[in-house]
Amino acid sequence: MHEIERWSGPFPAEMRHRAVDALEAGLVLFFPRLPFRLGEKEQALLNPAVADGKAKNVSLDPKTGSVKGAAPGADCAGLQTMLERFASQATQLVSELFPSYVSGLEKARTSYRPVEIEGRSYSPLKDDKLLHVDAFPSTPTHGRRILRLFCNIAPEGHPRVWRVGEPFQDFARKFLPSLPRPNPVAAWFFAAVGATKTRRSPYDQYMLALHDGAKRDTTYQKGAPQVEIDFPPGTTWLCYTDQVLHAALAGRFALEQTFHIELQSMIDAARSPLRVLENLAGRSLAN
Ligand code: SIN
Ligand code: FE
């Protein structure tokens, strides 16, 4: 979306329709002329040492407004101000570009990702350098969407490098037959012991199995259709990360805002992972 150079609208109807259609189709919307500008004092936050090292990200809790993951001695107030300003600009863009989402939109966590991705090592399931769709073990969604907006705020010369995979439907069709069947007793148990915030639906169990299955499958990781995309400093991008197969290979200093969107707010919910999986499984999966 080359045209967009500001975080606020109004955006012409034709542009809004094109944007929501591409988003729901599972594309990554790229805004090459939409930078998030840092103030002069904020330049000092471009330092990986602002994160405490245990958590790789600094984040802003949407409920309490508090900052987590900052190193002792880091400029916590400065981080909070930057994260809040980014969150409010991201929310403004999403609300004005997708006005039909507003009634079903929840602003979730905001994060700052200062640490270089390349060369970090993780266990496969935690490694976002491997293609995956987002699904979080402790936070069932029951089919609500996960929309994420990213900004590369690094100095020149440090693109954030992603790989984006095949359409969700093709991916799900390949993996579904080999996934364990959703297990209601396990879902009940994890909720009862407090391991999950709410009970995982069959959909959540399938999404976690898809996330894990893709990351564990080295043949898939090597052989699956995928394209590399470089997001240069000063650019913004946005996609449904529960739908778009993605891997982040390199980069430092990104800001990220997560939103949840009710399925009913989508223009065409048939393209959601929930409906695609329900079609393939031949049963309802949301509860
Ligand atoms: C991810 O969502 O897998 C990581 C994306 C990023 O940090 O660029
Ligand atoms: Fe991810």
Short mmCIF file of C-alpha atoms and ligand atoms in Angstrom, two decimals:
data_model
loop_
_atom_site.label_atom_id
_atom_site.label_comp_id
_atom_site.label_asym_id
_atom_site.label_seq_id
_atom_site.Cartn_x
_atom_site.Cartn_y
_atom_site.Cartn_z
CA MET A 1 0.00 0.00 0.00
CA HIS A 2 2.43 2.57 -1.35
CA GLU A 3 -0.12 5.37 -1.10
CA ILE A 4 -0.35 5.37 2.67
CA GLU A 5 2.06 7.80 4.27
CA ARG A 6 0.17 8.77 7.41
CA TRP A 7 -1.17 6.87 10.42
CA SER A 8 -4.53 8.61 10.20
CA GLY A 9 -7.20 8.64 7.50
CA PRO A 10 -9.63 9.26 6.12
CA PHE A 11 -8.76 6.65 3.50
CA PRO A 12 -10.76 6.48 0.24
CA ALA A 13 -13.37 3.70 0.08
CA GLU A 14 -11.63 2.02 -2.85
CA MET A 15 -8.40 1.79 -0.85
CA ARG A 16 -10.19 0.44 2.23
CA HIS A 17 -11.93 -2.28 0.21
CA ARG A 18 -8.71 -3.30 -1.47
CA ALA A 19 -6.93 -3.42 1.90
CA VAL A 20 -9.49 -5.55 3.73
CA ASP A 21 -9.83 -7.92 0.79
CA ALA A 22 -6.08 -8.49 0.60
CA LEU A 23 -5.79 -8.87 4.37
CA GLU A 24 -8.56 -11.47 4.59
CA ALA A 25 -7.11 -13.30 1.58
CA GLY A 26 -4.01 -13.95 3.67
CA LEU A 27 -1.62 -11.41 2.15
CA VAL A 28 0.87 -9.24 4.00
CA LEU A 29 -0.02 -5.55 3.57
CA PHE A 30 3.18 -3.57 3.15
CA PHE A 31 3.43 0.19 3.75
CA PRO A 32 6.86 1.21 2.45
CA ARG A 33 6.26 4.92 3.12
CA LEU A 34 4.86 4.67 6.60
CA PRO A 35 7.62 5.05 9.18
CA PHE A 36 7.23 5.23 12.94
CA ARG A 37 9.37 8.19 13.89
CA LEU A 38 11.47 8.25 17.04
CA GLY A 39 12.11 11.43 18.95
CA GLU A 40 15.72 12.48 19.50
CA LYS A 41 15.79 11.11 23.06
CA GLU A 42 14.20 7.86 21.89
CA GLN A 43 17.22 7.08 19.70
CA ALA A 44 18.88 5.86 22.89
CA LEU A 45 16.30 3.07 23.06
CA LEU A 46 17.84 1.53 19.92
CA ASN A 47 19.98 -0.68 22.09
CA PRO A 48 19.45 -4.43 22.65
CA ALA A 49 20.47 -3.97 26.30
CA VAL A 50 17.11 -2.31 27.10
CA ALA A 51 15.60 -5.84 27.19
CA ASP A 52 16.30 -7.81 30.33
CA GLY A 53 17.62 -10.83 28.42
CA LYS A 54 15.19 -13.33 29.94
CA ALA A 55 12.34 -12.01 27.82
CA LYS A 56 13.64 -11.12 24.35
CA ASN A 57 10.92 -8.45 24.04
CA VAL A 58 9.86 -5.46 26.06
CA SER A 59 6.09 -5.30 26.18
CA LEU A 60 3.23 -3.11 27.24
CA ASP A 61 0.42 -4.92 29.02
CA PRO A 62 -2.85 -3.59 27.58
CA LYS A 63 -4.78 -4.20 30.82
CA THR A 64 -2.43 -2.63 33.34
CA GLY A 65 -0.47 -0.30 31.04
CA SER A 66 2.75 -1.54 32.64
CA VAL A 67 6.02 -2.32 30.88
CA LYS A 68 7.49 -5.84 31.18
CA GLY A 69 10.82 -7.28 30.12
CA ALA A 70 12.88 -4.08 30.44
CA ALA A 71 16.40 -4.43 31.85
CA PRO A 72 16.99 -3.05 35.34
CA GLY A 73 18.27 0.46 34.81
CA ALA A 74 16.68 0.80 31.36
CA ASP A 75 14.67 3.93 30.65
CA CYS A 76 11.34 2.40 31.55
CA ALA A 77 9.38 5.63 31.25
CA GLY A 78 10.89 6.28 27.82
CA LEU A 79 10.02 2.76 26.67
CA GLN A 80 6.47 3.16 27.96
CA THR A 81 5.99 6.47 26.14
CA MET A 82 7.32 5.04 22.87
CA LEU A 83 5.20 1.88 23.15
CA GLU A 84 2.06 3.87 23.98
CA ARG A 85 2.55 6.24 21.07
CA PHE A 86 3.15 3.32 18.71
CA ALA A 87 0.09 1.47 20.06
CA SER A 88 -2.11 4.48 19.54
CA GLN A 89 -0.87 5.12 15.98
CA ALA A 90 -1.27 1.43 15.09
CA THR A 91 -4.80 1.43 16.52
CA GLN A 92 -5.69 4.55 14.59
CA LEU A 93 -4.44 3.08 11.30
CA VAL A 94 -6.27 -0.22 11.81
CA SER A 95 -9.50 1.51 12.91
CA GLU A 96 -9.55 3.90 9.96
CA LEU A 97 -8.37 1.48 7.29
CA PHE A 98 -10.75 -1.27 8.50
CA PRO A 99 -13.73 0.62 9.95
CA SER A 100 -15.93 -2.49 9.81
CA TYR A 101 -13.59 -4.16 12.34
CA VAL A 102 -13.92 -1.46 14.99
CA SER A 103 -16.86 -2.99 16.88
CA GLY A 104 -15.04 -6.35 17.11
CA LEU A 105 -11.53 -5.03 17.67
CA GLU A 106 -9.51 -5.59 20.83
CA LYS A 107 -6.11 -3.98 21.25
CA ALA A 108 -3.84 -6.59 22.86
CA ARG A 109 -0.14 -6.55 23.71
CA THR A 110 2.37 -4.08 22.25
CA SER A 111 5.97 -5.23 21.97
CA TYR A 112 9.40 -3.85 21.24
CA ARG A 113 11.84 -6.40 19.79
CA PRO A 114 15.32 -4.89 20.08
CA VAL A 115 17.43 -8.06 19.90
CA GLU A 116 18.90 -9.36 16.61
CA ILE A 117 17.06 -12.51 15.46
CA GLU A 118 19.84 -13.97 13.33
CA GLY A 119 22.09 -16.32 15.25
CA ARG A 120 19.74 -16.78 18.21
CA SER A 121 19.08 -20.42 19.00
CA TYR A 122 15.89 -21.86 20.41
CA SER A 123 14.17 -25.21 20.68
CA PRO A 124 12.25 -25.79 17.42
CA LEU A 125 8.82 -25.03 18.92
CA LYS A 126 10.00 -21.63 20.22
CA ASP A 127 11.95 -20.80 17.07
CA ASP A 128 10.13 -18.18 15.00
CA LYS A 129 12.82 -18.50 12.32
CA LEU A 130 10.79 -21.54 11.25
CA LEU A 131 7.58 -21.20 9.21
CA HIS A 132 4.50 -21.24 11.42
CA VAL A 133 1.08 -19.79 12.03
CA ASP A 134 0.63 -18.07 15.38
CA ALA A 135 -1.12 -20.04 18.12
CA PHE A 136 -0.37 -19.54 21.80
CA PRO A 137 -0.54 -22.42 24.29
CA SER A 138 -1.98 -20.46 27.21
CA THR A 139 -4.30 -18.15 25.26
CA PRO A 140 -7.07 -19.97 23.38
CA THR A 141 -8.86 -17.80 20.79
CA HIS A 142 -11.89 -19.99 19.92
CA GLY A 143 -11.56 -18.69 16.36
CA ARG A 144 -11.02 -14.97 17.03
CA ARG A 145 -8.42 -13.60 14.67
CA ILE A 146 -4.86 -12.53 15.47
CA LEU A 147 -3.88 -9.41 13.51
CA ARG A 148 -0.37 -7.99 13.94
CA LEU A 149 1.20 -4.77 12.77
CA PHE A 150 4.98 -4.38 12.64
CA CYS A 151 7.34 -1.44 12.14
CA ASN A 152 11.04 -1.69 11.45
CA ILE A 153 12.65 1.15 13.43
CA ALA A 154 16.25 -0.01 12.93
CA PRO A 155 18.92 2.24 11.44
CA GLU A 156 19.55 2.00 7.67
CA GLY A 157 21.05 -1.27 6.52
CA HIS A 158 19.05 -3.58 8.79
CA PRO A 159 15.99 -4.98 7.02
CA ARG A 160 13.70 -7.32 8.93
CA VAL A 161 13.73 -10.48 6.85
CA TRP A 162 10.69 -12.74 6.72
CA ARG A 163 9.76 -15.82 4.80
CA VAL A 164 6.10 -16.21 3.91
CA GLY A 165 4.65 -19.59 2.99
CA GLU A 166 1.76 -21.09 1.06
CA PRO A 167 -1.96 -20.26 1.52
CA PHE A 168 -3.44 -21.49 4.83
CA GLN A 169 -5.86 -23.82 3.08
CA ASP A 170 -3.07 -25.68 1.26
CA PHE A 171 -1.00 -25.93 4.43
CA ALA A 172 -3.94 -27.14 6.54
CA ARG A 173 -4.96 -29.71 3.95
CA LYS A 174 -1.47 -31.23 4.03
CA PHE A 175 -1.18 -31.42 7.81
CA LEU A 176 -4.71 -32.08 9.07
CA PRO A 177 -4.87 -35.83 8.31
CA SER A 178 -1.79 -36.49 10.46
CA LEU A 179 -2.73 -34.30 13.45
CA PRO A 180 -3.97 -35.79 16.71
CA ARG A 181 -7.74 -35.48 17.12
CA PRO A 182 -8.82 -32.71 19.51
CA ASN A 183 -9.01 -34.09 23.01
CA PRO A 184 -11.73 -32.57 25.25
CA VAL A 185 -10.37 -34.18 28.41
CA ALA A 186 -6.93 -32.64 27.88
CA ALA A 187 -8.55 -29.24 27.17
CA TRP A 188 -10.58 -29.48 30.38
CA PHE A 189 -7.50 -30.52 32.38
CA PHE A 190 -5.25 -27.65 31.17
CA ALA A 191 -7.97 -25.14 32.05
CA ALA A 192 -8.59 -26.75 35.45
CA VAL A 193 -4.91 -26.49 36.45
CA GLY A 194 -4.66 -22.93 35.13
CA ALA A 195 -2.31 -23.73 32.25
CA THR A 196 -4.73 -22.05 29.84
CA LYS A 197 -6.74 -18.86 30.40
CA THR A 198 -9.91 -20.45 29.04
CA ARG A 199 -10.64 -23.99 27.84
CA ARG A 200 -9.02 -24.76 24.49
CA SER A 201 -11.59 -25.39 21.77
CA PRO A 202 -10.99 -28.12 19.17
CA TYR A 203 -9.95 -25.21 16.92
CA ASP A 204 -7.26 -24.12 19.41
CA GLN A 205 -5.99 -27.68 19.66
CA TYR A 206 -5.74 -27.95 15.88
CA MET A 207 -4.00 -24.55 15.59
CA LEU A 208 -1.40 -25.50 18.20
CA ALA A 209 -0.87 -28.82 16.45
CA LEU A 210 -0.42 -26.98 13.12
CA HIS A 211 2.05 -24.54 14.71
CA ASP A 212 4.06 -27.37 16.26
CA GLY A 213 3.67 -29.73 13.29
CA ALA A 214 5.04 -27.19 10.81
CA LYS A 215 7.99 -26.23 13.02
CA ARG A 216 8.92 -29.88 13.69
CA ASP A 217 8.71 -30.95 10.03
CA THR A 218 12.17 -30.30 8.62
CA THR A 219 11.14 -31.59 5.19
CA TYR A 220 8.25 -29.12 5.11
CA GLN A 221 10.50 -26.27 6.29
CA LYS A 222 12.95 -26.92 3.44
CA GLY A 223 10.57 -27.94 0.68
CA ALA A 224 7.39 -25.92 1.23
CA PRO A 225 6.62 -23.04 -1.14
CA GLN A 226 7.98 -19.85 0.40
CA VAL A 227 9.20 -16.41 -0.55
CA GLU A 228 11.60 -14.12 1.28
CA ILE A 229 10.48 -10.56 1.98
CA ASP A 230 12.76 -7.80 3.25
CA PHE A 231 11.11 -5.04 5.26
CA PRO A 232 13.54 -2.10 5.22
CA PRO A 233 13.95 0.35 8.09
CA GLY A 234 11.20 2.97 8.03
CA THR A 235 8.51 0.58 6.80
CA THR A 236 5.35 -0.93 8.28
CA TRP A 237 3.49 -4.16 7.54
CA LEU A 238 0.41 -5.93 8.74
CA CYS A 239 -1.12 -9.41 8.42
CA TYR A 240 -3.28 -12.06 10.05
CA THR A 241 -0.52 -14.12 11.67
CA ASP A 242 -2.95 -16.94 12.52
CA GLN A 243 -3.39 -17.42 8.75
CA VAL A 244 -0.17 -16.30 7.06
CA LEU A 245 2.64 -18.86 7.35
CA HIS A 246 5.58 -16.72 8.40
CA ALA A 247 9.14 -16.96 9.70
CA ALA A 248 11.32 -14.08 10.90
CA LEU A 249 14.91 -14.79 9.87
CA ALA A 250 16.83 -11.62 10.67
CA GLY A 251 16.45 -8.12 11.98
CA ARG A 252 16.57 -6.02 15.14
CA PHE A 253 14.56 -3.13 16.55
CA ALA A 254 10.97 -3.83 15.55
CA LEU A 255 7.77 -2.63 17.15
CA GLU A 256 4.71 -4.88 17.06
CA GLN A 257 1.06 -4.38 17.97
CA THR A 258 -1.32 -7.34 18.35
CA PHE A 259 -5.08 -7.03 17.82
CA HIS A 260 -7.82 -9.60 18.20
CA ILE A 261 -10.79 -9.41 15.86
CA GLU A 262 -14.13 -11.13 16.23
CA LEU A 263 -14.95 -13.50 13.40
CA GLN A 264 -18.30 -11.76 12.88
CA SER A 265 -16.48 -8.54 12.00
CA MET A 266 -14.76 -10.06 8.97
CA ILE A 267 -16.10 -9.21 5.52
CA ASP A 268 -15.75 -12.89 4.55
CA ALA A 269 -15.34 -15.17 7.56
CA ALA A 270 -15.25 -18.21 5.23
CA ARG A 271 -11.58 -17.32 4.69
CA SER A 272 -10.75 -17.51 8.42
CA PRO A 273 -8.64 -20.41 9.72
CA LEU A 274 -11.61 -21.54 11.84
CA ARG A 275 -13.94 -21.90 8.85
CA VAL A 276 -11.23 -23.42 6.65
CA LEU A 277 -10.45 -26.05 9.30
CA GLU A 278 -14.15 -26.72 9.92
CA ASN A 279 -14.61 -27.35 6.23
CA LEU A 280 -11.71 -29.76 6.10
CA ALA A 281 -12.69 -31.54 9.32
CA GLY A 282 -16.40 -31.66 8.44
CA ARG A 283 -17.45 -30.52 11.92
CA SER A 284 -17.74 -27.42 14.05
CA LEU A 285 -14.60 -26.65 16.05
CA ALA A 286 -15.21 -23.38 17.91
CA ASN A 287 -16.44 -24.78 21.23
C1 SIN B 1 6.73 -13.93 14.59
O1 SIN B 1 5.59 -13.49 14.75
O2 SIN B 1 6.87 -15.12 14.37
C2 SIN B 1 7.95 -13.02 14.67
C3 SIN B 1 7.80 -11.85 13.78
C4 SIN B 1 8.87 -10.80 13.99
O3 SIN B 1 9.30 -10.58 15.13
O4 SIN B 1 9.28 -10.18 13.00
FE FE B 2 4.71 -15.72 14.63
#
